[in-house]
Amino acid sequence: MNQYIQQPVSVVKGIGEEKQTDLQQLGLYTILDMFQHFPYRYENHEVQPIEQLRHEDRVTIAGVIHSEPAVRYYGKKKSRMTVRVMVENILITAVFFNRAFLKNKIQQGQTVTLTGKWNKYKLTITVQDFKNGEPDPSKQLEPVYSVGGNVTIKQLRRFIQQALEEYGVWIEELLPETLLTSYKLPGRQQAFQMIHMPQNKEELKHARRRLVFEELLLFQLKMQVFRRQERLSAGGTAHKFKREEAASFIHQLPFPLTGAQKRVVEEIWNDMSTPLKMNRLLQGDVGSGKTVVASIAMYAAYLAGRQSALMVPTEILAEQHYEGLQELFQQTDVTLTLLTGSVKGKKREERNAWIEDGTVHIVIGTHALIQEDVHFQQLGLVITDEQHRFGVAQRRALRDKGFEPDVLFMTATPIPRTLAISVFGDMDVSAIDELPAGRKPIKTYWVKHDMLERILRFIEKEIQQGRQAYVICPLIEESEALDVQNAIDVHHQLQQFFLHYRVGLMHGRLQTEEKEQVMEAFSRNEIQILVSTTVVEVGVNVPNATAMLIYDADRFGLSQLHQLRGRVGRAEHQSYCILMADPKGETGQERMRIMQETEDGFALSEKDLELRGPGDFFGKKQSGLPEFKIADVVHDYRALETARGDAAALINSRAFWEETQYAGLRSYLEKSGVLEGEKLD
Ligand code: ADP
Ligand code: MG
């Protein structure tokens, strides 16, 4: 089919063996990979009318030379050359620094294209780029790609253009004629051409619209076909349990449930008792009591004679949940075990045996627990905690083992409800929008870095009263190594300040065991101050910790700060979060003020979106949201809704499964593995 564009990049003229390796480093193996490596922005060399030019912007103008160049020399190497240029009947001055050698190339009456910095008041342009002749329309918008290693943007531009020239004709249409016509979308081949080499902004918009829609439609089709098959497939479990018995578990908890918790428990119980498989997203702010709700659901599964699995992203979290749940189930006959990568050898064999023969009712662990050598006796419920993707592949893996469990996703990342439904396909969504009574709000203060010593004294006072503190280290964009170095430096510094206390250190480069030892020591108050990178962000629970100091707080997104802050304020003591930041711009300051004033996670995520854009909204890659190549679930929300509707209509129509215009989409679905009998992607 698309065999030509599935070929390795090395078949393209100009890409040798060495460059092939370099491109592979960027994840570009085939020609199609290159086509789908979309620019993330464009350099604008578009010629604009003079009155629209903004002062000090980098602009491109075209005009006719109207004077002899005048050159003045300063010393040996320095020169300043000026020449008058007529642009749209306005005489402007072009200034060239140290480029007197251009003098002979500049002739009166000639058309030139100039790029440089514009001075609106003096009507001058300081030229950086000079070209004889009219502007070249194909160079007006130059694509900028993310590159790395030995590949430069210029090279990649050339390779992609060459590949389009040689192999572009083999790009096949995926979308049906009906959709192309009704949305006036360009064809696929044309869209690839225009996204990489747009002649103007219109083309770019057009191409993007098409490619975004395509990506979202494919995503929605995949989700919905999978969801439909799941619903249709027999064997969803109707958990049989008595409500009163399940409720007795609630009554023995040391606190009454909040109204929101009660509502959500009802929703989950209802899902569980029907034969349809539960597929529910549970959102709730940090500390809103999701884990307790999870335990209630697991108790119901236990009553129905099924096992439950709780999956969390890290071993530390698994450990903590294990301890917390042991306490919650103390007065019941429910048995629990922990299964992570570091449970090995005999211990692991033993636990695996318990899981297999049903001795154990609840298994808590990392992702490994559903993938490896683990065989459940009767798995009925899978709960995933914190931004954890549990996708098609995992479900299929479980189904292959003979299980059709109910699935509950828990997340503290607040996502607007409608967006959540669209992004997660056909998932049901519940929210705990109420905190347990009696929580003291965390007092949040924004201070400058020069206050450090006062802050440390304040922390010292907390520790003298028996409390503990977190110190979160600066975040260096995309460099774990630098983050770690920062943490080590801060740790060293604080050790010297807190001579009478123990200062612990935690970062992502520690071995799992070391991390656990540190966490263990901190939760036993053997360590009073824990210096850490953002690895403590998710779910860690040390209720005696009451103070958190965050260095360079303005480098974090609001949602992330909120997650971090949620590590304190987990018990009756008044807690404090100190944001240390000297933000330069208005937005940075605004964000720090918002953090001081707002405790509501939903409100913060909306602000985040407004101030920093969608990239930070979901917090980089770990958010659990699907990653798109070109679509942006926040900005392209309308397209997402449209694609959702279209996908639903398509899969419910006969035509989709029969007509040739849908063959491309059908074959995509087959390849992606959601159609029965096909292998996984
Ligand atoms: P989450 O998982 O949403 O972060 P948890 O379930 O871990 O929240 O609950 C946070 C803390 O609040 C725990 O110590 C838990 O025992 C307590 N808690 C949960 N629900 C209630 C409630 N209804 N009333 C009082 N305390 C509660
Ligand atoms: Mg939790």
XYZ file of C-alpha atoms and ligand atoms in Angstrom:
709
model
C 0.000 0.000 0.000
C 1.978 2.896 1.309
C 5.108 0.914 0.776
C 6.959 3.755 -0.908
C 6.703 6.154 1.985
C 7.333 3.380 4.468
C 10.843 3.031 3.111
C 13.817 4.043 5.256
C 14.885 7.674 4.992
C 18.117 6.643 3.295
C 16.361 6.151 -0.039
C 15.910 9.910 -0.237
C 18.540 11.641 -2.325
C 21.150 13.288 -0.132
C 20.610 11.136 2.949
C 23.591 8.856 3.413
C 24.232 6.212 5.993
C 25.541 8.634 8.552
C 22.635 11.040 8.255
C 20.268 8.114 8.403
C 21.630 7.251 11.833
C 21.334 10.869 12.914
C 17.735 11.009 11.756
C 16.951 7.788 13.562
C 18.140 9.445 16.745
C 15.281 11.875 16.238
C 12.839 9.023 15.796
C 12.735 9.496 12.027
C 13.053 6.061 10.460
C 10.811 6.171 7.431
C 9.892 8.780 4.881
C 6.459 8.969 6.467
C 8.085 9.713 9.817
C 9.718 12.720 8.184
C 6.463 13.837 6.616
C 4.847 13.637 10.016
C 7.616 15.516 11.754
C 5.696 18.756 11.713
C 7.256 22.183 12.180
C 6.519 23.625 15.591
C 6.720 27.168 14.292
C 7.636 29.201 11.217
C 10.045 32.034 10.570
C 8.026 34.748 9.001
C 9.663 36.493 6.059
C 6.387 37.660 4.647
C 6.438 41.105 3.115
C 4.093 43.382 5.001
C 2.726 46.841 4.174
C 4.793 49.594 5.763
C 2.092 51.007 7.985
C 1.545 47.600 9.550
C 5.159 47.198 10.607
C 5.721 47.334 14.333
C 8.593 49.252 15.851
C 11.642 47.075 16.526
C 10.142 43.976 14.923
C 12.144 41.845 12.555
C 10.450 42.483 9.214
C 10.838 41.842 5.529
C 10.145 44.571 2.982
C 10.581 44.892 -0.758
C 11.340 48.115 -2.646
C 13.393 49.871 -5.320
C 16.856 51.337 -4.695
C 16.562 55.112 -4.913
C 20.054 56.447 -4.232
C 23.729 55.658 -4.427
C 24.894 53.856 -1.310
C 26.769 56.122 1.096
C 29.483 54.482 3.152
C 31.278 55.770 6.203
C 34.233 53.891 7.656
C 35.220 53.730 11.301
C 38.706 52.408 11.723
C 39.769 49.420 9.697
C 36.881 47.036 9.925
C 33.853 49.027 10.880
C 31.537 50.691 8.451
C 28.038 52.035 8.150
C 26.376 52.107 4.761
C 23.055 53.743 4.037
C 20.898 53.705 0.967
C 17.476 55.124 0.211
C 14.806 52.684 -0.839
C 11.375 53.460 -2.234
C 8.785 51.193 -0.666
C 5.147 51.732 -1.652
C 5.856 55.378 -2.522
C 7.510 55.982 0.809
C 11.233 56.685 0.970
C 12.925 54.768 3.718
C 16.560 54.275 4.682
C 18.298 50.948 4.740
C 21.282 50.733 7.075
C 24.050 48.150 6.701
C 26.656 47.731 9.390
C 30.108 46.435 8.400
C 28.901 45.225 5.073
C 30.393 47.800 2.753
C 31.330 44.961 0.420
C 27.702 44.954 -0.719
C 28.187 48.382 -2.202
C 28.810 47.164 -5.731
C 25.777 44.931 -5.680
C 23.431 47.777 -4.968
C 22.291 49.666 -8.043
C 19.711 52.368 -8.484
C 16.409 51.241 -9.937
C 16.847 47.717 -8.769
C 14.248 45.804 -6.790
C 15.522 44.399 -3.509
C 14.156 42.383 -0.618
C 15.391 43.355 2.818
C 14.989 41.655 6.163
C 15.935 43.359 9.396
C 14.915 45.428 12.366
C 12.427 48.185 11.719
C 12.487 51.628 13.242
C 9.054 53.074 12.843
C 10.001 56.624 13.848
C 13.074 57.051 11.709
C 11.702 54.937 8.856
C 14.864 52.886 8.769
C 15.589 49.220 8.506
C 18.793 47.751 9.920
C 19.443 45.072 7.349
C 20.365 41.546 8.370
C 19.455 39.841 5.156
C 19.729 41.363 1.708
C 18.598 39.909 -1.592
C 18.414 41.319 -5.104
C 15.028 40.867 -6.699
C 11.457 40.238 -5.612
C 10.756 38.189 -2.524
C 10.533 34.453 -3.178
C 7.032 33.407 -2.143
C 8.110 29.901 -1.257
C 10.593 31.243 1.283
C 8.214 33.531 3.129
C 7.310 31.089 5.839
C 10.229 28.914 6.745
C 9.452 25.864 8.840
C 11.278 25.419 12.119
C 11.633 21.827 13.294
C 12.685 20.366 16.554
C 16.063 18.837 15.879
C 18.968 17.504 17.864
C 22.206 15.625 17.636
C 23.916 16.159 14.322
C 20.868 17.307 12.415
C 20.354 21.005 11.827
C 17.100 22.716 10.978
C 18.462 23.665 7.566
C 19.360 20.067 6.773
C 16.038 18.769 7.904
C 14.267 21.349 5.777
C 16.229 20.168 2.773
C 15.645 16.473 3.488
C 11.940 16.885 3.975
C 11.583 18.983 0.847
C 13.569 16.472 -1.132
C 11.473 13.624 0.250
C 8.290 15.454 -0.672
C 9.554 15.991 -4.194
C 10.553 12.387 -4.701
C 7.911 10.536 -2.724
C 5.103 13.008 -2.055
C 2.982 11.524 -4.823
C 2.725 8.278 -2.889
C 0.895 9.827 0.018
C -2.533 8.248 0.031
C -5.753 9.835 1.133
C -7.151 8.560 4.412
C -10.264 10.624 4.828
C -13.457 9.872 2.916
C -14.622 12.196 0.174
C -17.735 13.069 2.196
C -15.766 14.618 5.041
C -13.244 16.313 2.768
C -16.052 18.013 0.919
C -18.218 18.982 3.818
C -15.343 20.545 5.770
C -13.541 21.844 2.655
C -10.334 20.129 3.704
C -7.331 19.845 1.417
C -6.165 16.377 0.380
C -3.580 14.579 2.420
C -0.762 14.961 -0.047
C -1.444 18.631 -0.456
C -1.707 19.105 3.291
C 1.735 17.588 3.906
C 3.146 19.761 1.151
C 1.595 22.890 2.616
C 2.521 22.234 6.230
C 6.192 21.879 5.319
C 6.345 24.464 2.549
C 3.513 26.922 2.954
C 3.301 29.656 0.357
C 1.377 31.844 2.787
C -0.469 31.817 6.064
C -3.718 30.796 4.447
C -2.173 27.583 3.205
C -0.715 26.915 6.558
C -4.039 27.323 8.263
C -5.685 25.121 5.730
C -3.102 22.374 6.044
C -3.129 22.470 9.798
C -6.905 22.291 9.931
C -6.846 19.178 7.811
C -4.048 17.423 9.685
C -5.492 18.246 13.088
C -8.865 16.912 12.082
C -7.323 13.765 10.669
C -5.349 13.105 13.816
C -8.311 13.687 16.092
C -10.668 11.639 13.960
C -8.283 8.688 13.944
C -7.928 8.977 17.680
C -11.662 9.133 18.251
C -12.313 6.228 15.901
C -9.804 4.126 17.736
C -11.211 4.993 21.136
C -14.791 4.503 20.146
C -14.365 1.268 18.245
C -12.463 -0.105 21.171
C -15.056 1.106 23.625
C -17.882 -0.317 21.570
C -16.245 -3.679 21.276
C -15.625 -3.698 24.936
C -19.226 -2.961 25.722
C -20.459 -5.562 23.266
C -18.081 -8.290 24.268
C -19.643 -10.666 26.741
C -18.263 -11.256 30.176
C -18.414 -7.848 31.835
C -18.696 -8.623 35.490
C -21.860 -7.917 37.428
C -20.382 -7.831 40.886
C -22.886 -9.298 43.320
C -22.634 -7.773 46.748
C -25.072 -6.561 49.356
C -25.199 -2.799 49.695
C -25.649 -3.013 53.463
C -22.575 -5.128 53.836
C -20.571 -2.779 51.664
C -21.905 0.148 53.644
C -20.763 -1.436 56.896
C -17.222 -0.845 55.718
C -17.996 2.841 55.399
C -19.464 2.952 58.885
C -16.314 1.642 60.487
C -14.143 4.351 58.895
C -12.854 6.890 61.411
C -14.742 9.709 59.664
C -18.008 10.264 57.809
C -17.774 10.536 54.028
C -18.232 13.932 52.440
C -21.307 14.452 50.294
C -19.186 14.265 47.168
C -17.585 11.006 48.267
C -21.015 9.476 48.943
C -22.251 10.466 45.500
C -19.202 9.052 43.770
C -19.368 5.804 45.745
C -22.954 5.349 44.567
C -21.898 5.919 40.955
C -19.123 3.372 41.232
C -21.251 0.770 42.993
C -23.873 1.134 40.298
C -21.292 0.579 37.580
C -19.929 -2.421 39.383
C -23.243 -4.149 39.862
C -24.179 -4.003 36.171
C -22.733 -6.395 33.600
C -21.365 -3.481 31.546
C -17.719 -2.856 32.168
C -16.974 0.182 34.245
C -14.695 2.705 32.588
C -14.755 5.684 34.872
C -12.531 8.672 35.495
C -12.523 9.935 39.067
C -11.210 13.439 39.462
C -10.571 15.093 42.762
C -8.151 17.548 44.227
C -5.225 16.289 46.272
C -6.526 15.205 49.648
C -10.143 15.144 48.594
C -10.339 11.483 49.590
C -10.066 9.507 46.369
C -8.074 6.717 47.951
C -10.791 6.145 50.505
C -13.348 5.891 47.715
C -11.072 3.396 45.978
C -10.930 1.270 49.098
C -14.724 1.224 49.295
C -14.916 0.027 45.707
C -12.326 -2.654 46.379
C -14.240 -3.788 49.426
C -17.345 -4.238 47.281
C -15.313 -6.305 44.817
C -14.072 -8.389 47.717
C -17.642 -8.998 48.869
C -18.461 -10.121 45.347
C -15.608 -12.598 45.521
C -13.267 -10.760 43.154
C -9.753 -9.474 43.465
C -8.733 -5.869 42.928
C -5.525 -4.339 41.659
C -4.384 -0.815 42.474
C -1.761 0.502 40.096
C 0.359 3.558 40.823
C 3.182 5.216 38.880
C 6.046 4.811 41.371
C 7.266 2.325 43.932
C 7.211 4.866 46.718
C 3.575 5.521 46.085
C 2.837 1.831 45.964
C 4.486 1.397 49.328
C 2.540 4.257 50.831
C -0.771 3.127 49.455
C -0.059 -0.331 50.715
C 0.471 0.944 54.233
C -2.506 3.282 54.097
C -4.840 0.601 52.815
C -3.654 -1.934 55.363
C -4.832 0.483 57.980
C -8.176 1.064 56.303
C -8.785 -2.683 56.005
C -7.464 -3.497 59.456
C -10.801 -4.492 60.864
C -11.828 -6.593 57.890
C -10.788 -9.983 56.560
C -9.420 -8.433 53.397
C -5.841 -9.438 52.628
C -3.420 -7.230 50.722
C -0.050 -7.569 49.114
C 2.479 -5.366 47.433
C 4.032 -6.108 44.076
C 6.689 -3.887 42.536
C 9.822 -4.307 40.507
C 11.934 -4.572 43.636
C 9.959 -7.482 45.043
C 12.076 -10.305 43.707
C 13.049 -13.910 44.101
C 11.343 -16.012 46.773
C 9.242 -13.128 48.041
C 7.864 -12.561 44.595
C 7.145 -16.199 43.953
C 5.303 -16.379 47.234
C 3.188 -13.337 46.491
C 2.491 -14.476 42.975
C 1.244 -17.747 44.399
C -1.108 -15.914 46.773
C -2.451 -13.879 43.898
C -2.956 -16.952 41.796
C -4.726 -19.033 44.429
C -6.850 -16.156 45.673
C -5.317 -15.908 49.158
C -4.783 -12.240 48.451
C -7.749 -9.976 47.679
C -6.034 -6.721 46.857
C -2.754 -6.247 45.033
C -1.042 -2.888 45.099
C 1.816 -2.214 42.781
C 3.354 -0.483 39.836
C 2.507 -1.084 36.233
C 4.363 -4.362 36.331
C 1.608 -6.018 38.258
C -0.638 -6.624 35.311
C 2.012 -7.308 32.740
C 4.484 -9.803 34.005
C 4.317 -13.224 35.519
C 1.239 -12.305 37.497
C -1.856 -14.447 37.275
C -4.941 -13.488 39.175
C -7.469 -15.963 40.357
C -10.447 -13.680 39.820
C -9.542 -10.119 38.905
C -12.661 -7.962 39.012
C -11.509 -4.386 39.502
C -8.501 -2.378 38.363
C -7.876 1.044 39.830
C -5.119 3.307 38.592
C -3.981 6.231 40.665
C -2.536 9.533 39.500
C -2.259 10.330 35.859
C -1.655 6.852 34.807
C -2.394 5.706 31.343
C -4.196 2.445 31.119
C -4.776 2.053 27.471
C -5.953 -0.276 24.832
C -2.848 -2.449 25.073
C -3.148 -3.042 28.805
C -6.808 -3.921 28.587
C -6.148 -6.267 25.764
C -3.380 -7.881 27.802
C -5.791 -8.472 30.646
C -8.490 -9.730 28.359
C -6.019 -12.194 26.916
C -5.502 -13.489 30.410
C -9.247 -13.986 30.657
C -10.215 -10.920 32.648
C -12.739 -8.228 31.888
C -12.310 -6.049 34.944
C -14.083 -2.857 35.829
C -11.658 0.022 35.547
C -11.472 3.181 37.619
C -8.926 5.893 36.859
C -8.160 8.366 39.586
C -6.501 11.671 38.879
C -5.768 14.869 40.736
C -5.208 16.776 37.512
C -8.379 18.755 37.119
C -9.633 18.580 33.571
C -12.852 20.292 32.566
C -15.504 17.635 32.349
C -16.365 18.027 28.681
C -12.733 17.990 27.707
C -12.155 14.862 29.751
C -14.987 13.062 28.035
C -13.709 13.978 24.603
C -10.127 13.171 25.295
C -10.747 9.927 27.056
C -13.231 8.704 24.511
C -16.406 7.419 25.989
C -15.393 7.416 29.579
C -17.757 8.239 32.402
C -16.542 11.020 34.623
C -17.032 11.543 38.360
C -15.657 14.369 40.444
C -15.053 14.824 44.157
C -15.465 18.547 44.376
C -15.504 18.958 48.130
C -12.739 18.636 50.698
C -13.279 16.822 54.026
C -14.545 19.177 56.719
C -12.113 20.835 59.064
C -9.185 21.094 56.685
C -7.173 24.173 57.381
C -6.253 25.986 54.191
C -2.520 25.899 53.521
C -1.036 29.344 54.022
C 0.870 30.208 50.902
C 3.441 32.996 50.724
C 5.443 34.305 47.839
C 8.877 35.653 48.781
C 12.034 36.720 46.993
C 15.185 34.633 47.129
C 16.916 37.137 49.390
C 14.515 36.092 52.145
C 15.998 32.616 52.261
C 17.548 32.927 55.671
C 14.370 34.175 57.314
C 12.449 31.353 55.709
C 14.916 28.789 56.962
C 14.539 30.157 60.476
C 10.804 29.855 60.124
C 11.162 26.241 59.048
C 13.460 25.650 61.990
C 10.680 26.801 64.313
C 8.260 24.343 62.789
C 10.779 21.573 63.293
C 11.359 22.604 66.874
C 7.651 22.037 67.368
C 8.030 18.513 66.074
C 6.959 19.100 62.476
C 8.812 18.349 59.235
C 9.487 20.148 55.982
C 9.936 19.603 52.272
C 12.315 21.701 50.225
C 11.664 21.429 46.504
C 14.531 22.235 44.203
C 14.588 24.337 41.095
C 13.378 22.775 37.955
C 15.692 22.929 34.972
C 13.791 22.402 31.827
C 14.302 18.944 30.368
C 17.490 18.126 32.146
C 17.183 15.616 34.887
C 20.918 15.732 35.428
C 20.823 19.445 36.252
C 17.788 18.985 38.486
C 19.723 16.402 40.423
C 22.767 18.643 40.701
C 20.577 21.416 42.048
C 19.125 19.141 44.656
C 22.581 18.024 45.721
C 23.723 21.641 46.059
C 20.701 22.694 48.050
C 21.018 19.628 50.242
C 24.593 20.521 51.009
C 23.682 24.087 51.813
C 20.835 23.145 54.126
C 22.881 20.561 55.971
C 25.117 23.403 56.996
C 22.203 25.482 58.161
C 20.297 22.786 60.055
C 23.192 21.415 62.041
C 21.007 19.819 64.678
C 18.604 18.087 62.366
C 18.812 15.510 59.658
C 18.406 16.691 56.111
C 17.498 14.020 53.557
C 17.952 14.045 49.810
C 15.683 12.612 47.190
C 15.921 12.670 43.426
C 15.169 10.629 40.369
C 18.673 9.232 39.970
C 18.572 7.341 43.260
C 18.045 3.620 43.156
C 14.554 2.536 44.013
C 15.731 1.076 47.280
C 17.557 4.232 48.256
C 14.459 6.270 47.484
C 12.389 4.040 49.625
C 14.838 4.241 52.476
C 14.773 8.019 52.341
C 10.972 8.134 52.202
C 10.764 5.610 54.983
C 13.094 7.662 57.164
C 11.156 10.818 56.407
C 7.830 9.284 57.266
C 9.292 8.073 60.586
C 10.628 11.561 61.282
C 14.182 10.288 61.321
C 14.732 12.904 58.666
C 13.279 16.314 59.448
C 13.918 18.151 56.216
C 13.590 16.464 52.867
C 15.306 18.135 49.944
C 13.821 16.814 46.755
C 13.293 17.268 43.070
C 9.724 17.010 41.849
C 9.698 13.248 42.390
C 7.661 13.845 45.554
C 4.995 15.434 43.441
C 2.546 12.593 43.247
C 0.640 11.184 46.139
C 3.324 11.016 48.821
C 1.760 11.197 52.266
C 3.604 12.343 55.376
C 0.958 14.079 57.483
C 3.488 15.437 59.967
C 5.100 17.594 57.286
C 3.744 21.118 57.571
C 6.105 23.309 55.632
C 7.128 23.305 52.028
C 9.680 25.615 50.492
C 9.817 25.726 46.701
C 12.885 27.271 45.082
C 12.380 29.092 41.789
C 8.674 28.509 42.058
C 7.987 30.507 38.905
C 9.507 27.741 36.832
C 6.683 25.412 37.691
C 3.201 25.373 36.235
C 0.369 26.351 38.550
C -1.120 22.889 38.477
C 2.225 21.414 39.348
C 2.742 23.840 42.210
C -0.674 22.905 43.427
C 0.219 19.220 43.339
C 3.416 19.873 45.226
C 1.640 22.001 47.797
C -0.755 19.140 48.379
C 2.061 17.247 50.140
C 1.505 19.431 53.208
C -1.733 20.234 54.987
C -2.577 16.572 55.342
C -3.324 16.605 59.051
C -4.711 18.908 61.713
C -1.619 21.145 61.937
C -1.538 24.497 60.187
C 0.630 24.109 57.094
C 2.655 26.509 54.988
C 3.844 26.670 51.439
C 6.546 29.187 50.624
C 7.135 30.045 47.009
C 10.536 31.541 46.471
C 10.709 33.345 43.171
C 11.962 36.484 41.496
C 9.883 36.323 38.361
C 10.904 38.787 35.680
C 7.729 39.336 33.729
C 4.228 40.391 34.672
C 2.859 36.893 34.083
C 5.308 35.328 36.467
C 4.319 37.736 39.211
C 0.671 37.248 38.426
C 1.081 33.513 38.748
C 2.738 33.776 42.141
C -0.082 36.020 43.334
C -2.665 33.546 42.097
C -0.964 30.720 43.971
C -1.122 32.802 47.151
C -4.809 33.424 46.746
C -6.236 30.232 45.283
C -6.562 26.778 46.715
C -8.946 25.382 44.159
C -7.225 23.030 41.721
C -9.785 23.522 38.973
C -9.487 27.290 39.137
C -5.701 27.028 39.039
C -5.669 24.807 36.004
C -7.889 27.246 34.169
C -5.560 30.091 35.072
C -2.609 28.007 33.981
C -4.219 27.523 30.632
C -4.871 31.228 30.315
C -1.399 32.348 31.347
C 0.945 29.703 30.050
C -0.961 27.849 27.377
C -1.978 24.247 27.045
C 1.533 22.784 27.103
C 1.708 23.270 30.821
C -1.913 22.610 31.473
C -1.481 18.904 31.682
C 2.091 19.069 32.858
C 4.291 17.723 30.105
C 4.379 14.087 29.250
C 3.314 12.359 32.410
C -0.198 13.677 32.314
C -1.801 10.515 31.028
C -3.384 12.404 28.184
C -2.743 11.039 24.734
C 0.059 12.738 22.883
C -0.730 14.240 19.543
C 1.672 15.151 16.793
C -0.123 18.252 15.660
C -3.438 18.590 17.459
C -3.676 20.388 20.745
C -6.574 19.180 22.829
C -7.136 22.542 24.416
C -6.869 24.890 21.452
C -8.329 22.402 19.022
C -11.153 21.576 21.325
C -13.834 22.351 18.733
C -12.207 20.061 16.204
C -12.036 17.404 18.884
C -15.765 17.670 19.482
C -16.459 17.536 15.749
C -14.216 14.532 15.306
C -15.926 12.836 18.200
C -19.330 13.251 16.614
C -18.092 12.163 13.200
C -16.345 9.108 14.583
C -19.503 8.021 16.360
C -21.614 8.519 13.237
C -19.090 6.650 11.109
C -18.755 3.529 13.175
C -22.497 3.293 13.574
C -23.095 3.473 9.835
C -23.102 0.493 7.491
C -21.313 2.441 4.820
C -18.242 2.842 6.984
C -17.725 -0.897 7.160
C -18.423 -1.484 3.455
C -17.656 1.402 1.114
C -14.245 1.856 -0.440
C -13.985 5.542 0.450
C -13.604 4.407 4.066
C -11.007 1.753 3.287
C -8.151 3.959 4.474
C -9.738 4.511 7.855
C -10.656 0.860 8.245
C -7.154 -0.242 7.483
C -5.837 2.276 10.000
C -8.070 0.715 12.626
C -6.910 -2.748 11.740
C -3.305 -1.736 12.025
C -3.854 0.027 15.324
C -5.080 -3.207 16.777
C -8.507 -2.270 18.047
C -10.340 -4.519 15.636
C -10.890 -7.987 16.993
C -8.309 -10.538 16.027
C -5.658 -8.033 15.083
C -2.412 -7.688 16.902
C -1.655 -4.863 19.262
C 0.167 -1.724 18.283
P -6.515 11.694 47.727
O -6.223 10.285 47.329
O -7.681 12.275 46.983
O -5.321 12.590 47.678
P -6.886 10.530 50.297
O -7.929 9.534 50.059
O -5.467 10.071 50.380
O -6.990 11.691 49.236
O -7.281 11.336 51.603
C -6.434 12.322 52.159
C -6.556 12.277 53.673
O -7.884 12.658 54.068
C -6.345 10.897 54.233
O -5.597 11.019 55.417
C -7.747 10.380 54.507
O -7.774 9.473 55.584
C -8.505 11.648 54.858
N -9.911 11.602 54.482
C -10.457 11.087 53.369
N -11.800 11.255 53.361
C -12.108 11.908 54.489
C -13.346 12.373 55.071
N -14.506 12.199 54.465
N -13.278 13.012 56.260
C -12.084 13.200 56.871
N -10.899 12.785 56.403
C -10.901 12.145 55.220
Mg -4.144 9.760 46.444
